[in-house]
Short mmCIF file of C-alpha atoms and ligand atoms in Angstrom, two decimals:
data_model
loop_
_atom_site.label_atom_id
_atom_site.label_comp_id
_atom_site.label_asym_id
_atom_site.label_seq_id
_atom_site.Cartn_x
_atom_site.Cartn_y
_atom_site.Cartn_z
CA MET A 1 -33.21 -230.76 -100.17
CA LEU A 2 -35.13 -230.33 -103.41
CA LYS A 3 -37.14 -233.39 -102.52
CA LYS A 4 -37.97 -231.99 -99.10
CA TYR A 5 -38.97 -228.69 -100.60
CA PHE A 6 -41.22 -230.45 -103.11
CA VAL A 7 -43.00 -232.28 -100.33
CA GLY A 8 -43.73 -229.00 -98.60
CA ILE A 9 -45.08 -227.48 -101.76
CA VAL A 10 -47.34 -230.40 -102.55
CA ALA A 11 -48.72 -230.54 -99.02
CA ILE A 12 -49.45 -226.87 -99.03
CA SER A 13 -50.83 -226.91 -102.57
CA VAL A 14 -53.34 -229.52 -101.55
CA PHE A 15 -54.08 -227.59 -98.43
CA THR A 16 -54.64 -224.33 -100.22
CA THR A 17 -56.89 -226.15 -102.67
CA LEU A 18 -59.02 -227.20 -99.72
CA PHE A 19 -59.25 -223.60 -98.66
CA SER A 20 -60.13 -222.43 -102.16
CA CYS A 21 -60.08 -218.66 -102.35
CA HIS A 22 -58.92 -217.51 -98.95
CA ASN A 23 -55.35 -218.00 -97.89
CA ILE A 24 -54.17 -219.67 -94.73
CA ILE A 25 -51.81 -217.42 -92.89
CA GLY A 26 -52.45 -214.08 -94.46
CA SER A 27 -50.01 -214.65 -97.30
CA THR A 28 -50.60 -215.46 -100.93
CA LYS A 29 -50.50 -219.07 -102.05
CA ASP A 30 -47.11 -218.45 -103.67
CA ASP A 31 -45.76 -217.02 -100.44
CA LEU A 32 -46.91 -220.11 -98.63
CA GLN A 33 -45.25 -222.39 -101.11
CA ASP A 34 -42.02 -220.51 -100.58
CA SER A 35 -42.29 -220.32 -96.85
CA VAL A 36 -43.17 -223.79 -95.65
CA LEU A 37 -40.80 -226.70 -95.64
CA ILE A 38 -41.26 -230.20 -94.38
CA GLU A 39 -37.95 -231.24 -92.92
CA ASN A 40 -38.20 -234.97 -92.68
CA GLU A 41 -37.98 -237.14 -95.75
CA GLU A 42 -40.40 -239.62 -94.17
CA GLU A 43 -42.98 -237.07 -95.09
CA GLU A 44 -42.72 -238.17 -98.70
CA LEU A 45 -45.91 -240.04 -97.89
CA VAL A 46 -47.59 -236.68 -97.80
CA ALA A 47 -46.36 -235.99 -101.30
CA LYS A 48 -48.81 -238.34 -102.92
CA LYS A 49 -51.31 -235.71 -103.76
CA ASP A 50 -54.43 -237.86 -103.84
CA THR A 51 -53.69 -239.42 -100.45
CA VAL A 52 -52.94 -236.25 -98.54
CA LYS A 53 -55.28 -235.97 -95.59
CA LEU A 54 -55.89 -232.95 -93.40
CA MET A 55 -55.23 -235.17 -90.39
CA ASP A 56 -51.86 -236.24 -91.75
CA ILE A 57 -50.86 -232.62 -92.28
CA LEU A 58 -51.98 -231.83 -88.72
CA ASP A 59 -49.99 -234.80 -87.46
CA SER A 60 -46.87 -233.57 -89.27
CA LEU A 61 -47.39 -230.10 -87.84
CA ASN A 62 -47.80 -231.44 -84.30
CA ARG A 63 -44.67 -233.53 -84.63
CA GLY A 64 -42.70 -230.48 -85.69
CA LYS A 65 -42.15 -231.78 -89.21
CA ILE A 66 -43.52 -228.68 -90.86
CA THR A 67 -41.36 -225.63 -90.18
CA PHE A 68 -41.93 -221.97 -90.78
CA PRO A 69 -39.06 -219.62 -91.66
CA ALA A 70 -37.65 -217.23 -89.08
CA LEU A 71 -38.86 -213.66 -88.96
CA ASP A 72 -36.82 -211.44 -91.25
CA SER A 73 -37.32 -208.50 -93.56
CA ILE A 74 -38.93 -210.66 -96.25
CA ASN A 75 -41.11 -212.86 -94.08
CA LYS A 76 -43.19 -210.48 -92.06
CA ILE A 77 -45.08 -213.14 -90.11
CA ASP A 78 -43.75 -214.47 -86.85
CA PRO A 79 -43.29 -218.25 -87.34
CA LYS A 80 -45.18 -218.99 -84.13
CA VAL A 81 -48.13 -216.95 -85.32
CA ALA A 82 -47.93 -218.58 -88.76
CA LYS A 83 -47.94 -222.03 -87.19
CA ARG A 84 -50.88 -221.21 -84.96
CA ARG A 85 -52.91 -219.82 -87.85
CA PHE A 86 -52.05 -222.83 -89.97
CA ARG A 87 -53.20 -225.17 -87.19
CA ASP A 88 -56.39 -223.15 -86.62
CA SER A 89 -57.17 -223.40 -90.32
CA ILE A 90 -56.87 -227.18 -90.21
CA TYR A 91 -59.05 -227.27 -87.08
CA ASN A 92 -61.70 -225.16 -88.79
CA GLU A 93 -61.80 -227.54 -91.73
CA LEU A 94 -61.95 -230.61 -89.47
CA ASN A 95 -64.75 -229.04 -87.44
CA LYS A 96 -66.89 -228.97 -90.58
CA LYS A 97 -66.50 -232.73 -91.07
CA GLU A 98 -68.32 -235.62 -89.40
CA LYS A 99 -67.10 -236.80 -85.99
CA HIS A 100 -66.75 -240.50 -85.28
CA ILE A 101 -67.59 -242.04 -81.92
CA TYR A 102 -66.56 -245.56 -81.03
CA LEU A 103 -68.58 -247.01 -78.16
CA THR A 104 -66.42 -249.89 -76.92
CA PHE A 105 -67.34 -252.44 -74.25
CA ASP A 106 -64.71 -254.66 -72.65
CA ASP A 107 -64.76 -257.98 -70.79
CA GLY A 108 -68.02 -259.46 -72.15
CA PRO A 109 -69.85 -261.63 -72.38
CA LEU A 110 -70.98 -260.84 -68.84
CA ILE A 111 -74.23 -259.86 -67.16
CA GLY A 112 -74.82 -256.57 -68.91
CA SER A 113 -73.96 -257.78 -72.43
CA ARG A 114 -77.58 -258.60 -73.26
CA ALA A 115 -78.64 -255.06 -72.32
CA ILE A 116 -75.88 -253.54 -74.44
CA ASP A 117 -76.99 -255.68 -77.38
CA SER A 118 -80.61 -254.52 -76.94
CA ILE A 119 -79.68 -250.85 -76.52
CA ALA A 120 -77.57 -250.99 -79.70
CA THR A 121 -80.60 -252.29 -81.58
CA PHE A 122 -83.12 -250.01 -79.92
CA LYS A 123 -81.01 -246.88 -80.45
CA HIS A 124 -79.68 -248.03 -83.81
CA ALA A 125 -76.11 -247.30 -82.67
CA LYS A 126 -73.06 -249.29 -83.73
CA VAL A 127 -71.13 -250.74 -80.78
CA ASN A 128 -67.85 -252.60 -80.36
CA ALA A 129 -67.46 -255.59 -78.01
CA PHE A 130 -63.98 -256.68 -76.92
CA VAL A 131 -64.72 -260.12 -75.48
CA VAL A 132 -62.91 -262.52 -73.19
CA GLY A 133 -62.83 -266.16 -74.35
CA ARG A 134 -63.06 -267.63 -70.89
CA HIS A 135 -66.21 -265.66 -70.09
CA ALA A 136 -67.99 -267.03 -73.14
CA ASN A 137 -67.22 -270.56 -71.95
CA MET A 138 -68.40 -270.00 -68.37
CA SER A 139 -72.09 -270.70 -68.97
CA LYS A 140 -74.64 -271.46 -71.63
CA ARG A 141 -76.27 -268.10 -71.03
CA LEU A 142 -73.04 -266.19 -71.66
CA LYS A 143 -72.32 -268.30 -74.75
CA ASN A 144 -75.76 -267.29 -76.00
CA ASP A 145 -75.03 -263.65 -75.22
CA LEU A 146 -71.87 -263.84 -77.32
CA GLN A 147 -73.94 -265.32 -80.13
CA ARG A 148 -76.40 -262.41 -79.83
CA TYR A 149 -73.49 -260.01 -80.27
CA LYS A 150 -72.30 -261.93 -83.32
CA ASP A 151 -75.76 -262.04 -84.86
CA ASN A 152 -76.41 -258.32 -84.37
CA PRO A 153 -75.35 -256.28 -87.43
CA LEU A 154 -74.86 -253.26 -85.11
CA VAL A 155 -72.24 -255.10 -83.03
CA GLU A 156 -68.73 -256.08 -84.03
CA VAL A 157 -66.88 -258.54 -81.81
CA TYR A 158 -63.15 -258.27 -81.19
CA ASN A 159 -60.45 -259.98 -79.14
CA HIS A 160 -59.70 -259.10 -75.49
CA SER A 161 -57.69 -262.32 -74.84
CA TYR A 162 -58.80 -265.72 -73.56
CA THR A 163 -57.90 -265.44 -69.86
CA HIS A 164 -57.84 -261.65 -69.39
CA ALA A 165 -54.33 -262.28 -68.08
CA ALA A 166 -56.02 -263.62 -64.91
CA ASN A 167 -55.78 -259.92 -63.99
CA ARG A 168 -52.03 -260.35 -63.35
CA PHE A 169 -50.96 -258.14 -66.19
CA HIS A 170 -47.27 -257.67 -65.55
CA ALA A 171 -46.68 -261.42 -65.22
CA PHE A 172 -48.82 -262.10 -68.29
CA TYR A 173 -46.91 -259.69 -70.53
CA SER A 174 -43.52 -260.81 -69.23
CA ASN A 175 -43.94 -263.87 -71.48
CA PRO A 176 -44.93 -262.45 -74.88
CA ASP A 177 -45.17 -265.88 -76.57
CA MET A 178 -47.62 -267.16 -73.98
CA ALA A 179 -49.54 -263.91 -74.05
CA TYR A 180 -49.77 -264.08 -77.83
CA ALA A 181 -51.00 -267.68 -77.62
CA ASP A 182 -53.74 -266.52 -75.25
CA PHE A 183 -55.05 -264.02 -77.83
CA ALA A 184 -54.77 -266.67 -80.56
CA LYS A 185 -56.82 -269.09 -78.41
CA CYS A 186 -59.54 -266.47 -77.96
CA GLU A 187 -59.68 -265.97 -81.72
CA THR A 188 -59.99 -269.66 -82.59
CA ASP A 189 -62.21 -270.67 -79.67
CA LEU A 190 -64.74 -267.93 -80.30
CA GLY A 191 -64.37 -267.95 -84.09
CA LEU A 192 -63.58 -264.22 -84.25
CA THR A 193 -63.30 -262.83 -87.77
CA HIS A 194 -61.66 -259.43 -87.12
CA LYS A 195 -57.99 -259.30 -86.25
CA ILE A 196 -58.57 -256.51 -83.76
CA VAL A 197 -57.35 -256.61 -80.17
CA ARG A 198 -57.60 -254.60 -77.01
CA MET A 199 -54.97 -255.67 -74.52
CA PRO A 200 -56.21 -256.33 -70.96
CA GLY A 201 -54.82 -253.85 -68.43
CA ARG A 202 -53.05 -251.76 -71.06
CA ASN A 203 -53.96 -248.71 -73.11
CA ILE A 204 -51.88 -249.64 -76.14
CA TRP A 205 -52.38 -248.57 -79.76
CA LEU A 206 -50.64 -250.35 -82.61
CA PHE A 207 -51.92 -249.97 -86.16
CA ASP A 208 -50.69 -248.53 -89.47
CA ASP A 209 -47.78 -246.25 -88.49
CA THR A 210 -49.04 -245.65 -84.96
CA ARG A 211 -47.36 -247.33 -81.99
CA ARG A 212 -48.32 -246.04 -78.52
CA ILE A 213 -47.28 -248.13 -75.54
CA ASP A 214 -48.48 -246.97 -72.10
CA LEU A 215 -46.49 -249.45 -70.02
CA ALA A 216 -43.31 -250.93 -71.43
CA SER A 217 -44.07 -254.47 -70.25
CA GLY A 218 -46.84 -254.82 -72.86
CA GLY A 219 -44.64 -253.67 -75.75
CA GLN A 220 -43.23 -257.00 -76.89
CA THR A 221 -46.62 -258.70 -76.85
CA ALA A 222 -48.07 -255.79 -78.82
CA ASP A 223 -45.33 -256.08 -81.43
CA LEU A 224 -45.86 -259.83 -81.71
CA LEU A 225 -49.57 -259.28 -82.28
CA GLY A 226 -48.74 -256.61 -84.85
CA ILE A 227 -46.33 -258.87 -86.74
CA ASN A 228 -49.11 -261.45 -86.91
CA GLY A 229 -51.55 -259.05 -88.50
CA PHE A 230 -53.50 -257.78 -85.48
CA LYS A 231 -54.39 -254.15 -84.93
CA ILE A 232 -54.45 -253.03 -81.30
CA TYR A 233 -56.68 -250.23 -80.08
CA GLY A 234 -56.70 -248.40 -76.75
CA TRP A 235 -59.11 -245.64 -75.72
CA ASP A 236 -59.33 -241.85 -75.44
CA VAL A 237 -61.89 -241.66 -72.62
CA GLU A 238 -63.02 -244.14 -69.99
CA TRP A 239 -66.44 -244.13 -68.36
CA LYS A 240 -66.79 -245.88 -65.02
CA ILE A 241 -70.00 -247.02 -63.39
CA ASN A 242 -70.39 -249.21 -60.33
CA GLY A 243 -72.06 -252.21 -61.93
CA LEU A 244 -73.84 -253.41 -58.80
CA SER A 245 -75.22 -250.08 -57.62
CA GLY A 246 -75.52 -248.57 -61.10
CA ASN A 247 -73.95 -245.38 -59.75
CA PRO A 248 -71.62 -243.68 -62.20
CA VAL A 249 -68.20 -242.38 -61.20
CA GLN A 250 -68.66 -239.75 -63.89
CA SER A 251 -72.20 -238.53 -64.71
CA VAL A 252 -73.62 -238.81 -68.23
CA ASN A 253 -73.13 -235.08 -68.60
CA GLU A 254 -69.46 -235.27 -67.55
CA ILE A 255 -68.70 -237.98 -70.11
CA TYR A 256 -70.74 -236.27 -72.82
CA THR A 257 -68.97 -232.95 -72.18
CA ARG A 258 -65.57 -234.65 -72.14
CA ILE A 259 -66.24 -236.28 -75.52
CA LYS A 260 -67.49 -233.00 -76.98
CA ASN A 261 -64.49 -231.07 -75.67
CA MET A 262 -61.96 -233.63 -76.85
CA LEU A 263 -63.45 -233.55 -80.33
CA GLY A 264 -63.42 -229.74 -80.22
CA ASN A 265 -59.84 -229.30 -79.04
CA LYS A 266 -58.50 -232.24 -81.06
CA SER A 267 -57.00 -233.96 -78.05
CA THR A 268 -57.99 -237.50 -79.04
CA LEU A 269 -55.31 -239.76 -80.51
CA LYS A 270 -56.75 -239.11 -83.97
CA PRO A 271 -58.73 -235.89 -84.47
CA ASN A 272 -62.48 -236.23 -85.15
CA ASN A 273 -62.34 -239.83 -83.83
CA VAL A 274 -63.02 -240.57 -80.18
CA VAL A 275 -62.86 -244.00 -78.56
CA LEU A 276 -64.90 -244.44 -75.38
CA LEU A 277 -64.10 -247.36 -73.08
CA MET A 278 -66.83 -248.95 -70.98
CA HIS A 279 -67.25 -252.43 -69.50
CA ASP A 280 -70.12 -254.87 -70.00
CA ASP A 281 -70.63 -255.36 -66.26
CA MET A 282 -71.45 -251.66 -65.85
CA PHE A 283 -74.84 -252.25 -67.41
CA GLN A 284 -76.22 -255.15 -65.41
CA ASN A 285 -79.01 -253.14 -63.80
CA VAL A 286 -81.69 -250.82 -65.11
CA LYS A 287 -80.08 -247.74 -63.59
CA GLY A 288 -76.84 -248.29 -65.49
CA GLN A 289 -78.69 -249.17 -68.69
CA HIS A 290 -80.63 -245.93 -68.46
CA LEU A 291 -77.38 -243.98 -68.22
CA LEU A 292 -76.03 -245.62 -71.37
CA THR A 293 -79.24 -244.80 -73.23
CA SER A 294 -79.02 -241.20 -72.01
CA LEU A 295 -75.43 -240.86 -73.20
CA ILE A 296 -76.33 -242.18 -76.65
CA ASP A 297 -79.28 -239.75 -76.81
CA SER A 298 -77.04 -236.83 -75.80
CA LEU A 299 -74.50 -237.69 -78.49
CA LYS A 300 -77.23 -238.18 -81.08
CA GLN A 301 -78.27 -234.54 -80.69
CA HIS A 302 -75.26 -233.73 -82.84
CA LYS A 303 -76.11 -234.46 -86.43
CA ASP A 304 -72.42 -234.60 -87.31
CA TYR A 305 -71.64 -237.32 -84.73
CA LYS A 306 -71.65 -240.89 -86.08
CA PHE A 307 -71.27 -244.14 -84.18
CA GLU A 308 -68.61 -246.32 -85.78
CA PHE A 309 -67.04 -249.76 -85.70
CA MET A 310 -63.40 -250.00 -84.64
CA SER A 311 -62.73 -251.82 -87.90
CA ASN A 312 -63.16 -248.40 -89.57
CA TYR A 313 -60.82 -246.58 -87.17
CA PRO A 314 -59.62 -243.94 -87.81
CA VAL A 315 -61.89 -242.26 -90.34
CA LYS A 316 -59.62 -239.74 -92.04
CA TYR A 317 -60.12 -236.50 -93.97
ZN1 ZN B 401 -60.59 -255.91 -69.67
#
């Protein structure tokens, strides 16, 4: 119990330091130290003062690991109100920090990859390409397009499997060893240097202490990749465009607004970090390419938005 109490105190001490003079929930710092407990001993991680991050505290709060005492004659603040104020205070602090946007493109190299590579350079925006081994070996042109990605310092290339599961995802993931071998083949065939994967047909996240599985059938393959040192990243938002017509399912403004709102209301997997999924074949004509340029321009209006590589995900505060 003492240990648990200590954790709470340290977390809140660090937090109150961040807030300097003003207090968080209308109490004094000492009141806060007395009133907030972290119930789970796993939260000892939080106790290392120099590694405490606002986002980790928010995560603990959201998972119900920080509790507020019941309303009684001593504690005048309703615990629900206290919790809300505490969360709002963290949000306010996070809102002052930089926001990190990960533009990710799946299924390349395909027609469209060359345009993405050029737009990254022209707009000086970092982009992330999750490539399919088989596509790179389909033609000399596509092999060259992969090489362009690799040679561009604004592009990082990651693993999206060799066969893309032949688009039969359930069957593919029903044999985790074969599925794992497919990712390994992509890595060696294409000479990929980052151990970063996006799983075809699945929005799965597996890195550090995060494990989010959208469909159970991908779970074992994800764990096998994790055991072998891969990090797996899904996405927060998907943008769809009809690659042939160049007509977007969601307009630039819809996607831009969605990203802005998700950053504002902290509904991404990790606050202040938003991962946008697109596909290389969306940008095979000028119409589609113009939309991508427009989106980047819209996002660039915000001086606190930064384009990032997935290898830096998540940037924490
Ligand atoms: Zn894909």
